[in-house]
Each structure stands twice: as C-alpha cells, then as structure tokens.
CSV table of C-alpha atoms and ligand atoms in Angstrom, one decimal:
chain,number,residue,atom,x,y,z
A,1,MET,CA,7.6,1.6,28.9
A,2,GLN,CA,4.4,3.2,30.2
A,3,LEU,CA,1.2,1.3,31.1
A,4,LEU,CA,-2.1,1.8,29.4
A,5,ASP,CA,-3.9,1.4,32.7
A,6,GLY,CA,-7.5,0.3,31.7
A,7,LYS,CA,-8.4,-0.3,35.3
A,8,LYS,CA,-7.6,3.3,36.4
A,9,LEU,CA,-9.2,4.8,33.3
A,10,ALA,CA,-12.3,2.7,33.7
A,11,ALA,CA,-12.7,3.8,37.3
A,12,GLU,CA,-12.4,7.5,36.2
A,13,ILE,CA,-15.0,7.1,33.5
A,14,LYS,CA,-17.3,5.1,35.8
A,15,ALA,CA,-17.1,8.0,38.3
A,16,GLU,CA,-18.2,10.4,35.5
A,17,ILE,CA,-21.1,8.2,34.5
A,18,LYS,CA,-22.1,7.8,38.2
A,19,ALA,CA,-22.2,11.6,38.6
A,20,GLU,CA,-24.4,11.9,35.5
A,21,VAL,CA,-26.8,9.2,36.9
A,22,GLU,CA,-27.0,11.0,40.2
A,23,GLU,CA,-27.9,14.2,38.4
A,24,LEU,CA,-30.7,12.4,36.5
A,25,LEU,CA,-32.1,11.0,39.7
A,26,ARG,CA,-32.0,14.5,41.3
A,27,GLN,CA,-34.1,15.7,38.4
A,28,GLY,CA,-36.7,13.0,39.2
A,29,ARG,CA,-35.9,10.8,36.2
A,30,ARG,CA,-35.5,7.0,36.3
A,31,ALA,CA,-32.1,5.3,36.2
A,32,PRO,CA,-30.8,4.0,32.9
A,33,ALA,CA,-31.5,0.2,32.6
A,34,LEU,CA,-29.5,-2.6,30.9
A,35,ALA,CA,-30.6,-6.2,30.5
A,36,VAL,CA,-28.2,-9.0,29.9
A,37,ILE,CA,-29.4,-12.3,28.3
A,38,MET,CA,-27.2,-15.3,29.0
A,39,VAL,CA,-28.0,-18.8,27.7
A,40,GLY,CA,-26.4,-21.8,29.5
A,41,ASN,CA,-23.4,-21.9,31.8
A,42,ASN,CA,-20.3,-21.1,29.9
A,43,PRO,CA,-17.9,-20.2,32.8
A,44,ALA,CA,-16.1,-17.4,30.9
A,45,SER,CA,-19.4,-15.9,29.9
A,46,ALA,CA,-20.7,-16.2,33.5
A,47,THR,CA,-17.7,-14.2,34.6
A,48,TYR,CA,-18.2,-11.5,32.0
A,49,VAL,CA,-21.9,-11.2,32.8
A,50,ARG,CA,-21.2,-10.9,36.5
A,51,ASN,CA,-18.8,-8.1,35.7
A,52,LYS,CA,-21.3,-6.2,33.6
A,53,ILE,CA,-24.0,-6.5,36.3
A,54,ARG,CA,-21.6,-5.4,39.0
A,55,SER,CA,-20.5,-2.4,36.8
A,56,CYS,CA,-24.2,-1.4,36.4
A,57,GLU,CA,-24.5,-1.3,40.2
A,58,GLN,CA,-21.3,0.7,40.6
A,59,VAL,CA,-22.7,3.6,38.4
A,60,GLY,CA,-26.3,3.4,39.6
A,61,PHE,CA,-27.9,1.8,36.5
A,62,ARG,CA,-30.7,-0.7,36.9
A,63,SER,CA,-29.7,-4.1,35.6
A,64,VAL,CA,-31.8,-7.1,34.6
A,65,ASP,CA,-30.1,-10.5,34.5
A,66,ARG,CA,-32.0,-12.9,32.2
A,67,HIS,CA,-30.3,-16.2,32.7
A,68,LEU,CA,-31.9,-18.8,30.4
A,69,PRO,CA,-31.5,-22.6,30.2
A,70,GLU,CA,-28.9,-24.2,27.9
A,71,ASP,CA,-31.7,-26.1,26.1
A,72,ILE,CA,-33.9,-23.0,25.3
A,73,THR,CA,-35.3,-23.1,21.8
A,74,GLN,CA,-34.6,-20.5,19.2
A,75,GLU,CA,-38.3,-19.5,19.2
A,76,GLN,CA,-38.3,-19.1,23.0
A,77,LEU,CA,-35.1,-17.0,22.9
A,78,LEU,CA,-36.5,-14.8,20.2
A,79,GLY,CA,-39.5,-14.3,22.4
A,80,VAL,CA,-37.3,-13.0,25.2
A,81,VAL,CA,-35.6,-10.6,22.7
A,82,ASP,CA,-39.1,-9.4,21.6
A,83,GLU,CA,-40.1,-8.8,25.1
A,84,LEU,CA,-37.0,-6.7,25.8
A,85,ASN,CA,-37.4,-4.9,22.5
A,86,ARG,CA,-40.9,-3.8,23.6
A,87,ASP,CA,-40.1,-3.0,27.3
A,88,PRO,CA,-40.1,0.8,27.7
A,89,GLU,CA,-38.2,0.5,31.0
A,90,ILE,CA,-35.2,-1.2,29.3
A,91,ASP,CA,-32.9,1.2,27.4
A,92,GLY,CA,-30.6,-1.4,26.0
A,93,PHE,CA,-29.8,-5.1,26.2
A,94,ILE,CA,-27.2,-7.6,25.1
A,95,VAL,CA,-27.1,-11.3,24.3
A,96,GLN,CA,-23.9,-12.7,25.8
A,97,LEU,CA,-22.0,-14.7,23.2
A,98,PRO,CA,-21.1,-17.4,22.3
A,99,LEU,CA,-24.5,-19.1,22.3
A,100,PRO,CA,-25.0,-22.9,22.4
A,101,GLU,CA,-24.6,-24.6,19.0
A,102,HIS,CA,-28.3,-25.1,18.3
A,103,LEU,CA,-29.0,-21.4,18.3
A,104,ASP,CA,-28.5,-19.1,15.3
A,105,GLU,CA,-26.4,-16.3,16.7
A,106,GLN,CA,-26.7,-14.0,13.7
A,107,LEU,CA,-30.4,-14.4,13.4
A,108,ILE,CA,-30.8,-13.5,17.1
A,109,ILE,CA,-28.6,-10.5,16.9
A,110,GLU,CA,-30.6,-9.2,13.9
A,111,HIS,CA,-33.8,-9.6,15.9
A,112,ILE,CA,-32.6,-7.0,18.5
A,113,ARG,CA,-33.9,-3.5,17.7
A,114,PRO,CA,-30.9,-1.4,16.6
A,115,GLU,CA,-32.0,1.3,19.0
A,116,LYS,CA,-31.5,-1.1,21.9
A,117,ASP,CA,-28.4,-2.9,20.6
A,118,VAL,CA,-25.9,-1.5,23.0
A,119,ASP,CA,-23.4,-4.2,22.1
A,120,GLY,CA,-23.3,-2.7,18.6
A,121,PHE,CA,-23.5,-6.1,16.9
A,122,HIS,CA,-26.6,-5.5,14.7
A,123,PRO,CA,-25.8,-5.0,11.0
A,124,MET,CA,-27.4,-1.6,11.2
A,125,ASN,CA,-24.9,-0.5,13.9
A,126,ILE,CA,-22.0,-2.3,12.3
A,127,GLY,CA,-22.9,-0.6,9.0
A,128,ARG,CA,-23.3,2.8,10.5
A,129,THR,CA,-19.9,2.3,12.3
A,130,LEU,CA,-18.3,1.5,8.9
A,131,LEU,CA,-19.9,4.7,7.4
A,132,GLY,CA,-18.7,6.8,10.4
A,133,LEU,CA,-22.4,7.7,11.3
A,134,PRO,CA,-23.7,7.9,14.8
A,135,ALA,CA,-24.0,4.3,16.0
A,136,PHE,CA,-23.6,2.0,18.9
A,137,ASN,CA,-20.0,1.0,18.3
A,138,PRO,CA,-19.0,-2.5,19.5
A,139,ALA,CA,-17.7,-2.1,23.1
A,140,THR,CA,-14.2,-3.5,22.8
A,141,PRO,CA,-13.1,-1.3,19.8
A,142,ARG,CA,-14.8,1.7,21.3
A,143,GLY,CA,-12.9,1.1,24.5
A,144,ILE,CA,-9.6,0.8,22.6
A,145,VAL,CA,-10.1,4.0,20.7
A,146,ASP,CA,-11.1,5.9,23.9
A,147,MET,CA,-8.1,4.5,25.8
A,148,LEU,CA,-5.7,5.7,23.1
A,149,GLN,CA,-7.4,9.1,23.0
A,150,ARG,CA,-7.5,9.6,26.8
A,151,TYR,CA,-3.7,8.7,27.0
A,152,GLY,CA,-3.0,11.2,24.2
A,153,ILE,CA,-1.7,8.6,21.8
A,154,GLU,CA,-1.8,10.1,18.3
A,155,THR,CA,-3.4,7.8,15.7
A,156,SER,CA,-3.5,10.3,12.7
A,157,GLY,CA,-1.2,9.1,10.0
A,158,LYS,CA,0.0,6.2,12.1
A,159,HIS,CA,0.2,2.6,10.9
A,160,VAL,CA,-2.1,0.5,13.1
A,161,VAL,CA,-1.7,-3.2,12.6
A,162,ILE,CA,-4.6,-5.3,14.0
A,163,VAL,CA,-3.9,-9.0,14.3
A,164,GLY,CA,-7.4,-10.7,14.3
A,165,ARG,CA,-10.4,-10.1,12.1
A,166,SER,CA,-13.3,-11.0,14.3
A,167,ASN,CA,-16.7,-9.3,13.9
A,168,ILE,CA,-16.6,-8.0,17.4
A,169,VAL,CA,-13.0,-6.6,17.6
A,170,GLY,CA,-10.8,-6.6,14.5
A,171,LYS,CA,-13.2,-5.6,11.7
A,172,PRO,CA,-15.1,-2.8,13.6
A,173,LEU,CA,-11.8,-1.5,15.1
A,174,ALA,CA,-10.4,-1.2,11.6
A,175,ALA,CA,-13.5,0.6,10.5
A,176,MET,CA,-13.3,3.1,13.4
A,177,LEU,CA,-9.6,3.9,13.1
A,178,VAL,CA,-9.7,4.5,9.4
A,179,GLN,CA,-12.4,7.2,9.6
A,180,LYS,CA,-11.7,10.7,8.7
A,181,ALA,CA,-12.3,11.8,12.3
A,182,GLU,CA,-10.6,12.9,15.5
A,183,GLY,CA,-9.1,10.0,17.3
A,184,ALA,CA,-8.8,8.1,14.0
A,185,ASN,CA,-7.2,8.9,10.6
A,186,ALA,CA,-4.9,5.9,10.8
A,187,THR,CA,-3.5,3.7,8.1
A,188,VAL,CA,-4.9,0.3,9.1
A,189,THR,CA,-3.7,-3.2,8.2
A,190,VAL,CA,-5.8,-6.2,9.4
A,191,CYS,CA,-3.8,-9.5,9.7
A,192,HIS,CA,-5.3,-12.9,10.4
A,193,SER,CA,-4.5,-16.6,10.4
A,194,ARG,CA,-3.9,-16.7,6.6
A,195,THR,CA,-1.6,-13.7,6.6
A,196,LYS,CA,1.8,-14.5,5.1
A,197,ASN,CA,5.0,-13.1,6.7
A,198,LEU,CA,3.0,-11.8,9.7
A,199,SER,CA,6.0,-10.5,11.7
A,200,GLU,CA,7.2,-8.5,8.6
A,201,ILE,CA,3.9,-6.6,8.9
A,202,THR,CA,3.6,-6.4,12.7
A,203,LEU,CA,7.2,-4.9,12.7
A,204,GLN,CA,5.8,-1.9,10.7
A,205,ALA,CA,3.2,-1.1,13.3
A,206,ASP,CA,3.3,2.2,15.2
A,207,ILE,CA,0.3,0.8,17.1
A,208,LEU,CA,-0.1,-3.0,17.3
A,209,VAL,CA,-3.4,-4.5,18.4
A,210,ALA,CA,-3.4,-8.2,19.3
A,211,ALA,CA,-6.9,-9.7,19.1
A,212,ILE,CA,-6.2,-13.3,18.1
A,213,GLY,CA,-7.2,-15.3,21.2
A,214,ARG,CA,-3.9,-17.2,21.5
A,215,PRO,CA,-1.9,-16.9,24.7
A,216,ARG,CA,1.3,-14.8,24.4
A,217,PHE,CA,1.2,-15.1,20.5
A,218,ILE,CA,2.9,-11.7,20.0
A,219,THR,CA,6.6,-12.0,20.9
A,220,ALA,CA,9.2,-9.3,21.2
A,221,ASP,CA,10.8,-10.1,17.8
A,222,MET,CA,7.4,-9.1,16.2
A,223,VAL,CA,7.4,-5.6,17.7
A,224,LYS,CA,9.1,-2.4,16.6
A,225,GLN,CA,11.1,-0.5,19.2
A,226,GLY,CA,8.8,2.2,20.6
A,227,ALA,CA,5.5,0.8,19.4
A,228,VAL,CA,2.3,1.2,21.3
A,229,VAL,CA,0.9,-2.3,22.0
A,230,VAL,CA,-2.7,-3.0,22.8
A,231,ASP,CA,-3.5,-6.5,24.1
A,232,VAL,CA,-7.2,-7.6,23.6
A,233,GLY,CA,-6.6,-11.2,24.6
A,234,ILE,CA,-8.1,-12.8,27.7
A,235,ASN,CA,-6.7,-16.4,27.8
A,236,SER,CA,-6.9,-18.7,30.8
A,237,VAL,CA,-3.6,-20.8,31.2
A,238,PRO,CA,-2.8,-23.5,33.8
A,239,ASP,CA,-0.9,-22.1,36.8
A,240,SER,CA,-0.3,-24.6,39.7
A,241,SER,CA,1.0,-21.7,41.9
A,242,ARG,CA,-2.5,-20.2,42.0
A,243,LYS,CA,-5.3,-21.5,44.2
A,244,SER,CA,-7.7,-21.5,41.2
A,245,GLY,CA,-5.2,-23.5,39.2
A,246,TYR,CA,-5.1,-21.0,36.4
A,247,ARG,CA,-4.4,-17.4,35.5
A,248,LEU,CA,-5.3,-14.9,32.8
A,249,VAL,CA,-2.7,-13.9,30.2
A,250,GLY,CA,-3.1,-11.8,27.0
A,251,ASP,CA,-2.2,-12.4,23.4
A,252,VAL,CA,1.1,-10.6,24.0
A,253,ASP,CA,4.2,-11.9,25.7
A,254,PHE,CA,4.0,-9.0,28.2
A,255,GLU,CA,7.4,-9.3,29.9
A,256,ALA,CA,9.5,-9.4,26.8
A,257,VAL,CA,7.4,-7.0,24.7
A,258,SER,CA,7.3,-4.3,27.5
A,259,GLU,CA,11.1,-4.0,27.0
A,260,LYS,CA,10.4,-2.6,23.4
A,261,ALA,CA,7.0,-0.9,23.7
A,262,SER,CA,6.6,2.8,24.5
A,263,TRP,CA,3.1,2.0,25.8
A,264,ILE,CA,1.5,-1.4,26.6
A,265,SER,CA,-1.9,-2.5,28.0
A,266,PRO,CA,-1.7,-5.3,30.7
A,267,VAL,CA,-4.0,-8.3,31.0
A,268,PRO,CA,-5.9,-8.2,33.3
A,269,GLY,CA,-6.5,-4.5,33.9
A,270,GLY,CA,-6.3,-3.3,30.3
A,271,VAL,CA,-8.7,-3.4,27.4
A,272,GLY,CA,-11.2,-5.7,29.3
A,273,GLN,CA,-12.0,-3.0,31.8
A,274,MET,CA,-12.6,-0.5,29.0
A,275,THR,CA,-15.0,-2.8,27.2
A,276,VAL,CA,-17.4,-2.9,30.2
A,277,VAL,CA,-17.2,0.9,30.4
A,278,SER,CA,-18.1,1.3,26.7
A,279,LEU,CA,-21.2,-0.9,27.3
A,280,LEU,CA,-22.3,1.4,30.1
A,281,GLU,CA,-21.6,4.5,27.8
A,282,ASN,CA,-23.7,2.9,25.0
A,283,THR,CA,-26.5,2.2,27.5
A,284,LEU,CA,-26.4,5.9,28.6
A,285,LEU,CA,-26.5,7.0,24.9
A,286,ALA,CA,-29.6,4.7,24.4
A,287,TYR,CA,-31.3,6.1,27.5
A,288,LYS,CA,-30.7,9.7,26.2
A,289,LYS,CA,-31.7,8.6,22.7
A,290,GLN,CA,-28.5,10.2,21.3
A,291,ILE,CA,-27.9,7.7,18.5
A,292,TYR,CA,-31.4,7.2,17.1
A,293,LYS,CA,-33.6,10.2,17.8
B,1,GUN,N1,-18.6,-12.3,24.1
B,1,GUN,C1,-17.3,-11.9,24.1
B,1,GUN,N2,-17.3,-10.5,24.1
B,1,GUN,C2,-18.6,-10.1,24.1
B,1,GUN,C3,-19.2,-8.9,24.0
B,1,GUN,O1,-18.6,-7.8,24.0
B,1,GUN,N3,-20.6,-8.9,24.1
B,1,GUN,C4,-21.3,-10.1,24.1
B,1,GUN,N4,-22.6,-10.0,24.1
B,1,GUN,N5,-20.7,-11.2,24.1
B,1,GUN,C5,-19.4,-11.3,24.1
C-alpha cells in the first residue's frame, strides 16, 4: 500500500502558489484576496474557516474574515454578499456551509456573482463543470482529481465508484471524472443511501471514493484487491486517550482497507488538505480572470 499524501502534496502546491504571489508583488501588483463569510459558531465550520484563513497567510493572499452573528437575517446576509460582489479588492469569496436553519442556503449561493464564486457552488459553475467548460470547480472534487493526477494514477477507462451524492462532492466529482479530458475519461458509478447491494458495486471499483459522512463505513470486504481508495470523510469520534476527548476518522476503515488497497488517502492529511489548496487555486484563477474573461 502507498499513501496518497495530501499533506505533502498540499505543501508543494502551496509553495508554487506562494512563488507566483511573490512574483506578482515584485511586479507591483496587489496580492490576491479571498473573503470568507461564516454565520454563527458551528465548531467544525470554525475549524475549516481558521484553516482557510491560515492557508491564505501561508501563500501571501490577503484574507478577509466576515464572521456574522447566528441570528443575522436573510436580508442582512444578502447585503454582505452584495457588498463583496461589488468590492473590486476582493477576487473571490465563500459562504461557509452549513448555514443556520432560518437561512435559505441555495438562494444565498445563487446571489454570489459566478465570477467570484471560488467555492464553485453557484449553478453557473456547477453547470459549466458538468459541461466540461472553464469553471470554478468545487474544491473537494478538484482536489481529488488533482491528487490522482499528481500521483500518476490513471483514470482513463477505469471504473470509479463514488459512494455519496452530495452537491459539493459526489455529484460534481462524477461530472468531472466522466469528461472527455485528460485526468478524466472514467466510467463512473454514483452510489448512495438507497443503493441496493452496495458492496457488490464497490467491489468493482478500480478507484473507490468514500464521501458518505459516516465513520469507517467502507470496510475491507467492500474493496477489491489493489484498488485505489480515496477517503473524503472527516468524522469526529470519541477517544478518551486524547486530551481533546475525540479524534478524526474518515469514511474508510483505514487499517483493514490499507491491507487491500494499492493506494489510500489518510484522514487527516489526505483529501482535506487538497480541498483548501483548490480554494486557493480558484482564488488565483479569479484574480487572473482566467475563468470568466
Ligand atoms: N462546508 C463543507 N465543505 C465546504 C466547502 O468546501 N465550502 C463551504 N463554503 N462550506 C463547506
């Protein structure tokens, strides 16, 4: 078994982005700028947002942290989105999800200008991703495709089985891997909670992607010998041996599955690290106006 080391890869890509930013500054240009809107105090979201802000600092981006109160109204939040839409000093911004119940997530996402939607969640970017047109691809699937490509893992003609059909991972990843394009050309199956005989299908996977959000859901008996296994899950489970009282595990039973896999991504230190890097890359594309001219 070999490790798909997201941490190492992310550090390499961040160094490339940092060098590019330094060159921009040498030319007298301003640094790329990302704004992050977070509503309320969801602890997992707070961790992700901190990580995104810290990653901006590491590569020399300017970051703007817009932390808003839990009880903000829809109208007020749309006002902040408008403000960032209009701000010429902000290249891209994201609204950290999930939002509190009283806010209409889809309506807010659709209010973001597609040119600044570096999360790639606006229907314009999702649609363009499906069509294989230049678009801000959602960060997690982009990170997975880049990770496979950088490790030289062939996808062309391979059977990729994705377990999980979310709008931010499963669906866009399927759209990206099925394209007639380099780093894609896969045969893709998307499984979900209503799939019958799940393990019959996962056993056919040359590349198995677990994005279900259930700790250690994929067990060794569901994996073909020699398969590539990509674990998207980030689940917090109780662990009394840790000072924090918990630890993070993926959607894959890592110990047992590593005995069968040819390649496997760990949690933490796998896909999660690549997701943040893809957000930085999208922000740089927005700054350079490389998606929408
Ligand atoms: N919540 C979980 N993943 C993501 C992500 O990639 N972007 C945003 N905005 N919220 C998330």
